[in-house]
Amino acid sequence: MTNTVTAANARRAIYDDDHEDFRDSFRRFLAKEIVPHFEEWERDGIVPREFYALAGANGFLGMQAPEEYGGAGVGDDFRFNAIITEETCAAGLGGFALGIGLHNDVCLPYFLDYCNEEQKQRWLPGIVSGELITAIAMTEPGTGSDLAGIRTKAIKQNDGSYLMDGAKTFITNGINADLIVTAAKTDPTERHRGLSIFVIERDTPGFERGRNLEKVGMHSQDTAELFFDSARVPAENLLRSEGDGFKCLVSNLAQERLSIALTGVAVAEAALAATVTYVGERCAFGQPIAANQVVRHMLADCRAEIDCAQAFVDQCTRELGERTLTPERAASAKLICTELQGRVTDRCVQLHGGYGYMTEYAVGRMYADARVSRIYGGANEIMKEIISKGMGVG
């Protein structure tokens, strides 16, 4: 499987020698520190906190953070993030891939772009080291992709602090998280303009976590409900100013959706690699399954579709680094690659036969993990709305 992925990467001009050295280092880290424990984490439903610290100690967290906060200072170069996604997916580490991707790709930009200097000094070193695990809390019971419909309230008090009341659900890293980027209404009479962003810390009075939710897939990824019952949030935990929340959330969605797209095509690549190996070894009716033309053609369809999606995602990755990636392009990438992820993993399970439905085979887990990718980060139906509006339709 790894050899096939590496061969595909060799044909791509997006990476230079520094990136490939980083890939080799991260691949060795996964093989030594993560892969031996992953089955246990899948059973336990959570990745132990110390493995984030281990990733941070090896330089695999917060690469974009400036060196004065402990980061690698790679600036807008998202290709290092892409490599982490590709290698975790190639190793079949779905739950760990989601958690580290959320920390690096989705949460870190809020701390880099919207924190003042005091907040950066307070939080960034721990984010980079893995001592502080991050999450983002937007989704609420009854409120999915409609950010303006958020009902959690944060009302300013006479002493300048805020009292937050409400609930969030489906929060990735929700059990492990120390810092939770949380959207709340500071002016409940407004929709978009009433939304603000706060960082909720682990020990915030009035903040509680619910249970670790049981999911169809992504079993090793902790996903929780969060509750705020007059949770007292210090004024210094507000990001930017009141009312800036919607602007902040929307400006970061392009990178989040590209991250999901990268995962989609990387999982498809890994599933295809595993299946090519399987059909070459598995025999039926006296010959390898790969001897059947229908099998070869199914695999050829997967190969062609993955290559096209990969080329588009690589271009979007370049555009993100150049700060020219538009919301419409990111939505297209998310739509195309997550639909591809679903199709390819489904075909690969079919070609594995009954074994593909067993969790001991990587494609079975990939298939179960894949389904949520068409929902989170904005449901794919919302992606179509974004794309069509960008075309001037409707």
Short mmCIF file of C-alpha atoms in Angstrom, two decimals:
data_model
loop_
_atom_site.label_atom_id
_atom_site.label_comp_id
_atom_site.label_asym_id
_atom_site.label_seq_id
_atom_site.Cartn_x
_atom_site.Cartn_y
_atom_site.Cartn_z
CA MET A 1 0.00 0.00 0.00
CA THR A 2 2.68 2.51 0.99
CA ASN A 3 4.71 1.79 -2.14
CA THR A 4 1.75 2.57 -4.39
CA VAL A 5 1.11 5.84 -2.59
CA THR A 6 4.79 6.78 -2.81
CA ALA A 7 4.84 6.03 -6.53
CA ALA A 8 1.84 8.29 -7.04
CA ASN A 9 3.52 11.08 -5.06
CA ALA A 10 6.67 10.77 -7.17
CA ARG A 11 4.71 11.96 -10.21
CA ARG A 12 3.57 15.12 -8.43
CA ALA A 13 5.53 18.35 -8.74
CA ILE A 14 3.93 19.98 -5.72
CA TYR A 15 6.56 18.77 -3.22
CA ASP A 16 10.26 19.58 -2.98
CA ASP A 17 13.07 17.80 -1.11
CA ASP A 18 12.27 19.45 2.22
CA HIS A 19 8.71 18.17 2.03
CA GLU A 20 9.81 14.65 1.16
CA ASP A 21 12.30 14.64 4.05
CA PHE A 22 9.44 15.70 6.30
CA ARG A 23 7.31 12.88 4.84
CA ASP A 24 9.99 10.28 5.58
CA SER A 25 10.33 11.52 9.14
CA PHE A 26 6.59 11.52 9.77
CA ARG A 27 6.15 8.08 8.21
CA ARG A 28 8.79 6.66 10.57
CA PHE A 29 7.06 8.36 13.50
CA LEU A 30 3.73 6.79 12.58
CA ALA A 31 5.25 3.32 12.17
CA LYS A 32 7.06 3.47 15.49
CA GLU A 33 4.72 5.42 17.77
CA ILE A 34 1.19 5.32 16.37
CA VAL A 35 0.48 2.19 14.32
CA PRO A 36 1.30 -0.29 17.15
CA HIS A 37 -1.35 1.31 19.40
CA PHE A 38 -4.09 2.15 16.91
CA GLU A 39 -6.22 -0.99 17.33
CA GLU A 40 -6.35 -0.35 21.08
CA TRP A 41 -7.44 3.25 20.49
CA GLU A 42 -10.17 2.07 18.13
CA ARG A 43 -11.52 -0.16 20.91
CA ASP A 44 -11.17 2.54 23.57
CA GLY A 45 -12.77 5.26 21.45
CA ILE A 46 -10.02 7.81 22.10
CA VAL A 47 -6.36 8.61 21.41
CA PRO A 48 -4.44 9.10 24.69
CA ARG A 49 -3.40 12.70 25.25
CA GLU A 50 0.28 11.83 25.53
CA PHE A 51 0.46 10.96 21.84
CA TYR A 52 -0.34 14.56 20.91
CA ALA A 53 2.54 15.64 23.10
CA LEU A 54 4.71 13.04 21.37
CA ALA A 55 3.70 14.40 17.96
CA GLY A 56 4.50 17.91 19.16
CA ALA A 57 7.89 16.89 20.49
CA ASN A 58 8.76 15.49 17.07
CA GLY A 59 7.73 18.67 15.23
CA PHE A 60 4.42 17.52 13.75
CA LEU A 61 2.07 20.05 15.36
CA GLY A 62 1.62 23.73 14.57
CA MET A 63 4.16 23.88 11.76
CA GLN A 64 2.79 27.26 10.61
CA ALA A 65 3.37 28.88 14.00
CA PRO A 66 6.32 31.30 14.14
CA GLU A 67 9.50 30.04 15.75
CA GLU A 68 9.14 32.35 18.77
CA TYR A 69 6.12 30.27 19.82
CA GLY A 70 7.87 26.96 19.18
CA GLY A 71 6.62 26.36 15.63
CA ALA A 72 8.57 25.59 12.48
CA GLY A 73 7.74 28.97 10.96
CA VAL A 74 6.76 27.58 7.57
CA GLY A 75 4.25 30.39 7.08
CA ASP A 76 1.50 29.71 4.55
CA ASP A 77 3.05 26.48 3.28
CA PHE A 78 0.15 24.05 3.76
CA ARG A 79 2.03 21.24 2.01
CA PHE A 80 3.46 20.00 5.31
CA ASN A 81 -0.10 19.62 6.59
CA ALA A 82 -1.02 17.78 3.40
CA ILE A 83 1.82 15.31 3.95
CA ILE A 84 0.59 14.54 7.46
CA THR A 85 -2.87 13.87 6.04
CA GLU A 86 -1.56 11.68 3.24
CA GLU A 87 0.63 9.55 5.48
CA THR A 88 -1.91 9.04 8.27
CA CYS A 89 -4.49 8.00 5.69
CA ALA A 90 -2.01 5.74 3.90
CA ALA A 91 -1.42 3.97 7.22
CA GLY A 92 -5.17 3.53 7.75
CA LEU A 93 -5.24 5.74 10.87
CA GLY A 94 -8.61 7.38 10.32
CA GLY A 95 -9.36 8.54 13.87
CA PHE A 96 -5.85 9.84 14.55
CA ALA A 97 -5.83 11.54 11.14
CA LEU A 98 -9.01 13.44 11.98
CA GLY A 99 -7.78 14.57 15.40
CA ILE A 100 -4.36 15.81 14.32
CA GLY A 101 -5.84 17.34 11.17
CA LEU A 102 -8.38 19.28 13.19
CA HIS A 103 -5.64 20.55 15.51
CA ASN A 104 -3.27 21.62 12.70
CA ASP A 105 -5.55 22.52 9.81
CA VAL A 106 -8.78 23.81 11.34
CA CYS A 107 -8.05 25.21 14.82
CA LEU A 108 -4.52 26.60 14.52
CA PRO A 109 -5.49 29.42 12.07
CA TYR A 110 -7.81 30.95 14.69
CA PHE A 111 -4.88 31.28 17.09
CA LEU A 112 -2.49 32.55 14.42
CA ASP A 113 -4.83 35.01 12.70
CA TYR A 114 -7.23 36.28 15.35
CA CYS A 115 -5.35 36.22 18.66
CA ASN A 116 -3.66 39.28 20.08
CA GLU A 117 -0.09 39.02 21.30
CA GLU A 118 -1.04 38.19 24.88
CA GLN A 119 -3.31 35.36 23.69
CA LYS A 120 -0.64 34.01 21.37
CA GLN A 121 1.91 33.95 24.17
CA ARG A 122 -0.60 32.20 26.41
CA TRP A 123 -1.77 29.48 24.02
CA LEU A 124 0.46 28.93 20.98
CA PRO A 125 3.45 27.25 22.71
CA GLY A 126 1.15 24.62 24.23
CA ILE A 127 -0.65 24.08 20.93
CA VAL A 128 2.66 23.48 19.16
CA SER A 129 3.99 21.18 21.89
CA GLY A 130 0.76 19.16 22.12
CA GLU A 131 0.31 20.07 25.76
CA LEU A 132 -2.85 21.95 24.75
CA ILE A 133 -5.20 20.03 22.44
CA THR A 134 -7.67 22.08 20.42
CA ALA A 135 -11.23 21.70 19.16
CA ILE A 136 -13.80 23.90 17.46
CA ALA A 137 -17.42 24.08 18.58
CA MET A 138 -19.93 25.37 16.05
CA THR A 139 -22.50 22.60 15.56
CA GLU A 140 -25.46 22.59 17.91
CA PRO A 141 -28.41 20.25 18.46
CA GLY A 142 -30.86 21.26 15.76
CA THR A 143 -28.36 23.57 14.03
CA GLY A 144 -26.04 22.04 11.45
CA SER A 145 -24.58 24.06 8.59
CA ASP A 146 -26.52 27.25 9.45
CA LEU A 147 -23.91 29.23 11.35
CA ALA A 148 -26.16 32.25 11.68
CA GLY A 149 -28.69 30.05 13.47
CA ILE A 150 -26.37 29.36 16.42
CA ARG A 151 -28.29 29.74 19.69
CA THR A 152 -25.52 29.50 22.32
CA LYS A 153 -25.41 32.90 24.03
CA ALA A 154 -22.55 34.78 25.69
CA ILE A 155 -23.85 37.85 27.52
CA LYS A 156 -21.40 40.45 28.75
CA GLN A 157 -21.39 41.16 32.49
CA ASN A 158 -20.55 44.34 34.39
CA ASP A 159 -17.04 43.07 35.17
CA GLY A 160 -16.35 42.52 31.46
CA SER A 161 -16.60 38.72 31.54
CA TYR A 162 -19.27 36.76 29.67
CA LEU A 163 -21.82 34.22 30.86
CA MET A 164 -22.27 31.52 28.24
CA ASP A 165 -25.34 29.29 28.01
CA GLY A 166 -26.04 26.64 25.41
CA ALA A 167 -24.90 23.31 24.01
CA LYS A 168 -22.73 21.99 21.20
CA THR A 169 -22.66 18.51 19.70
CA PHE A 170 -20.53 16.30 17.42
CA ILE A 171 -17.37 18.10 18.60
CA THR A 172 -14.20 16.39 17.37
CA ASN A 173 -11.49 16.22 20.07
CA GLY A 174 -14.30 17.11 22.47
CA ILE A 175 -13.08 14.88 25.30
CA ASN A 176 -9.36 15.60 24.97
CA ALA A 177 -9.56 19.31 24.16
CA ASP A 178 -8.02 21.94 26.44
CA LEU A 179 -8.88 24.91 24.21
CA ILE A 180 -12.19 25.00 22.36
CA VAL A 181 -12.81 27.70 19.75
CA THR A 182 -16.50 28.33 20.41
CA ALA A 183 -19.08 30.32 18.46
CA ALA A 184 -21.74 32.11 20.50
CA LYS A 185 -24.19 34.97 20.11
CA THR A 186 -23.15 38.11 21.98
CA ASP A 187 -26.19 39.84 20.48
CA PRO A 188 -29.03 37.31 20.24
CA THR A 189 -31.18 39.80 18.31
CA GLU A 190 -28.79 39.65 15.34
CA ARG A 191 -27.92 36.76 13.05
CA HIS A 192 -24.50 37.09 11.39
CA ARG A 193 -23.51 40.34 13.13
CA GLY A 194 -24.36 38.98 16.57
CA LEU A 195 -21.88 36.10 16.41
CA SER A 196 -18.58 36.15 18.32
CA ILE A 197 -15.73 33.68 18.92
CA PHE A 198 -14.38 32.70 22.32
CA VAL A 199 -11.69 30.27 23.46
CA ILE A 200 -13.12 28.06 26.20
CA GLU A 201 -10.47 26.59 28.47
CA ARG A 202 -10.69 23.19 30.11
CA ASP A 203 -11.29 24.48 33.63
CA THR A 204 -13.91 27.14 32.77
CA PRO A 205 -16.55 27.24 35.55
CA GLY A 206 -19.95 26.15 34.24
CA PHE A 207 -18.49 24.23 31.29
CA GLU A 208 -19.09 20.48 31.16
CA ARG A 209 -18.52 17.70 28.65
CA GLY A 210 -21.07 15.06 27.86
CA ARG A 211 -20.36 11.50 26.84
CA ASN A 212 -17.92 10.34 24.20
CA LEU A 213 -20.37 9.69 21.37
CA GLU A 214 -20.50 6.27 19.72
CA LYS A 215 -20.16 6.60 15.96
CA VAL A 216 -20.45 4.43 12.86
CA GLY A 217 -16.79 5.06 12.05
CA MET A 218 -13.81 7.10 13.26
CA HIS A 219 -13.92 5.06 16.46
CA SER A 220 -10.58 6.22 17.88
CA GLN A 221 -11.59 9.87 17.48
CA ASP A 222 -13.24 11.27 20.60
CA THR A 223 -16.42 13.15 19.69
CA ALA A 224 -18.42 14.82 22.44
CA GLU A 225 -21.34 16.94 23.49
CA LEU A 226 -20.47 20.18 25.29
CA PHE A 227 -22.67 22.09 27.73
CA PHE A 228 -22.45 25.68 29.00
CA ASP A 229 -24.49 26.52 32.08
CA SER A 230 -23.72 30.14 32.94
CA ALA A 231 -20.11 29.34 32.08
CA ARG A 232 -18.01 32.35 33.02
CA VAL A 233 -15.63 33.25 30.19
CA PRO A 234 -12.99 35.94 30.80
CA ALA A 235 -13.07 38.96 28.51
CA GLU A 236 -9.50 38.18 27.46
CA ASN A 237 -10.73 34.92 25.87
CA LEU A 238 -12.74 36.76 23.22
CA LEU A 239 -11.07 36.59 19.80
CA ARG A 240 -10.94 39.95 18.04
CA SER A 241 -14.10 41.92 18.78
CA GLU A 242 -17.75 41.21 19.43
CA GLY A 243 -19.61 40.57 16.21
CA ASP A 244 -16.53 39.41 14.26
CA GLY A 245 -17.32 35.72 14.68
CA PHE A 246 -19.09 35.04 11.43
CA LYS A 247 -16.36 36.73 9.41
CA CYS A 248 -13.70 34.67 11.21
CA LEU A 249 -15.55 31.39 10.75
CA VAL A 250 -16.22 31.91 7.06
CA SER A 251 -12.67 33.04 6.26
CA ASN A 252 -11.26 29.80 7.68
CA LEU A 253 -13.71 27.46 5.98
CA ALA A 254 -11.71 27.25 2.74
CA GLN A 255 -8.71 25.71 4.53
CA GLU A 256 -10.96 23.40 6.55
CA ARG A 257 -12.68 22.14 3.41
CA LEU A 258 -9.40 21.68 1.59
CA SER A 259 -8.19 19.60 4.54
CA ILE A 260 -11.26 17.38 4.20
CA ALA A 261 -10.67 17.12 0.45
CA LEU A 262 -7.06 16.07 1.03
CA THR A 263 -8.27 13.36 3.37
CA GLY A 264 -10.83 12.16 0.86
CA VAL A 265 -8.38 11.64 -1.97
CA ALA A 266 -5.71 10.21 0.37
CA VAL A 267 -8.12 7.62 1.78
CA ALA A 268 -9.21 6.70 -1.74
CA GLU A 269 -5.56 6.22 -2.71
CA ALA A 270 -4.90 4.05 0.34
CA ALA A 271 -8.02 1.94 -0.24
CA LEU A 272 -7.09 1.42 -3.88
CA ALA A 273 -3.53 0.39 -2.97
CA ALA A 274 -4.79 -2.16 -0.45
CA THR A 275 -7.26 -3.55 -2.97
CA VAL A 276 -4.73 -3.87 -5.79
CA THR A 277 -2.64 -6.01 -3.46
CA TYR A 278 -5.63 -8.06 -2.33
CA VAL A 279 -7.00 -8.90 -5.79
CA GLY A 280 -3.55 -9.96 -6.93
CA GLU A 281 -3.25 -12.46 -4.07
CA ARG A 282 -6.81 -13.65 -3.55
CA CYS A 283 -7.85 -16.54 -5.82
CA ALA A 284 -11.33 -17.58 -6.91
CA PHE A 285 -12.26 -20.26 -9.46
CA GLY A 286 -8.63 -21.22 -9.83
CA GLN A 287 -7.17 -17.81 -10.65
CA PRO A 288 -6.41 -14.46 -8.99
CA ILE A 289 -9.39 -12.14 -8.79
CA ALA A 290 -7.38 -9.59 -10.78
CA ALA A 291 -7.55 -11.90 -13.80
CA ASN A 292 -11.18 -10.87 -14.28
CA GLN A 293 -11.66 -7.96 -16.65
CA VAL A 294 -14.50 -6.46 -14.63
CA VAL A 295 -12.19 -6.24 -11.60
CA ARG A 296 -9.41 -4.59 -13.58
CA HIS A 297 -11.84 -2.08 -15.03
CA MET A 298 -13.24 -1.20 -11.60
CA LEU A 299 -9.70 -0.54 -10.41
CA ALA A 300 -8.91 1.45 -13.54
CA ASP A 301 -11.95 3.67 -12.89
CA CYS A 302 -10.68 4.30 -9.36
CA ARG A 303 -7.17 5.10 -10.58
CA ALA A 304 -8.36 7.60 -13.19
CA GLU A 305 -10.76 9.34 -10.81
CA ILE A 306 -8.16 9.60 -8.04
CA ASP A 307 -5.55 11.04 -10.41
CA CYS A 308 -7.97 13.76 -11.57
CA ALA A 309 -9.03 14.63 -8.02
CA GLN A 310 -5.41 14.67 -6.82
CA ALA A 311 -4.38 17.11 -9.55
CA PHE A 312 -7.20 19.47 -8.57
CA VAL A 313 -6.41 19.24 -4.85
CA ASP A 314 -2.73 19.89 -5.51
CA GLN A 315 -3.65 23.03 -7.41
CA CYS A 316 -5.96 24.14 -4.58
CA THR A 317 -3.12 23.56 -2.11
CA ARG A 318 -0.91 25.89 -4.14
CA GLU A 319 -3.69 28.47 -4.23
CA LEU A 320 -4.14 28.27 -0.46
CA GLY A 321 -0.44 29.00 0.02
CA GLU A 322 -0.78 31.96 -2.34
CA ARG A 323 -3.95 33.10 -0.51
CA THR A 324 -5.97 32.89 -3.74
CA LEU A 325 -8.11 29.85 -2.91
CA THR A 326 -11.74 30.92 -3.20
CA PRO A 327 -14.65 29.52 -1.16
CA GLU A 328 -16.11 28.10 -4.36
CA ARG A 329 -12.94 26.24 -5.30
CA ALA A 330 -12.60 24.86 -1.77
CA ALA A 331 -16.23 23.75 -1.86
CA SER A 332 -15.64 22.03 -5.20
CA ALA A 333 -12.62 20.20 -3.78
CA LYS A 334 -14.54 19.08 -0.71
CA LEU A 335 -17.50 17.92 -2.81
CA ILE A 336 -15.47 16.07 -5.42
CA CYS A 337 -13.04 14.35 -3.07
CA THR A 338 -15.49 13.22 -0.41
CA GLU A 339 -17.85 11.79 -3.02
CA LEU A 340 -14.82 10.05 -4.55
CA GLN A 341 -13.82 8.73 -1.13
CA GLY A 342 -17.26 7.17 -0.73
CA ARG A 343 -17.30 5.59 -4.19
CA VAL A 344 -13.78 4.17 -4.03
CA THR A 345 -14.06 2.70 -0.54
CA ASP A 346 -17.39 1.12 -1.50
CA ARG A 347 -15.88 -0.47 -4.61
CA CYS A 348 -12.88 -1.68 -2.62
CA VAL A 349 -15.09 -3.34 -0.01
CA GLN A 350 -16.97 -5.05 -2.84
CA LEU A 351 -13.75 -6.38 -4.35
CA HIS A 352 -12.67 -7.72 -0.97
CA GLY A 353 -15.93 -9.64 -0.68
CA GLY A 354 -16.92 -10.65 2.84
CA TYR A 355 -13.46 -9.84 4.15
CA GLY A 356 -13.99 -6.20 3.21
CA TYR A 357 -16.78 -6.00 5.77
CA MET A 358 -14.46 -7.09 8.56
CA THR A 359 -12.79 -4.39 10.64
CA GLU A 360 -9.54 -6.37 10.63
CA TYR A 361 -9.17 -5.32 7.00
CA ALA A 362 -8.26 -1.67 6.53
CA VAL A 363 -10.80 -1.11 3.75
CA GLY A 364 -13.64 -2.00 6.11
CA ARG A 365 -12.61 0.77 8.51
CA MET A 366 -12.00 3.17 5.63
CA TYR A 367 -15.51 2.50 4.35
CA ALA A 368 -17.10 3.19 7.74
CA ASP A 369 -14.92 6.25 8.36
CA ALA A 370 -15.68 7.72 4.94
CA ARG A 371 -19.39 8.32 5.37
CA VAL A 372 -19.12 11.32 7.67
CA SER A 373 -16.86 13.23 5.26
CA ARG A 374 -19.89 14.18 3.16
CA ILE A 375 -21.51 15.71 6.26
CA TYR A 376 -18.92 17.57 8.34
CA GLY A 377 -17.25 20.77 7.25
CA GLY A 378 -20.57 21.68 5.64
CA ALA A 379 -22.79 19.03 4.10
CA ASN A 380 -22.15 18.39 0.41
CA GLU A 381 -25.54 19.84 -0.44
CA ILE A 382 -24.26 23.13 1.04
CA MET A 383 -21.12 22.81 -1.10
CA LYS A 384 -23.33 22.68 -4.19
CA GLU A 385 -25.12 25.84 -3.06
CA ILE A 386 -21.79 27.64 -2.61
CA ILE A 387 -20.57 26.52 -6.03
CA SER A 388 -23.80 27.44 -7.81
CA LYS A 389 -23.93 30.90 -6.18
CA GLY A 390 -20.35 31.47 -7.32
CA MET A 391 -21.55 30.72 -10.85
CA GLY A 392 -24.25 33.38 -10.51
CA VAL A 393 -26.99 30.77 -10.48
CA GLY A 394 -29.93 31.50 -8.16
#
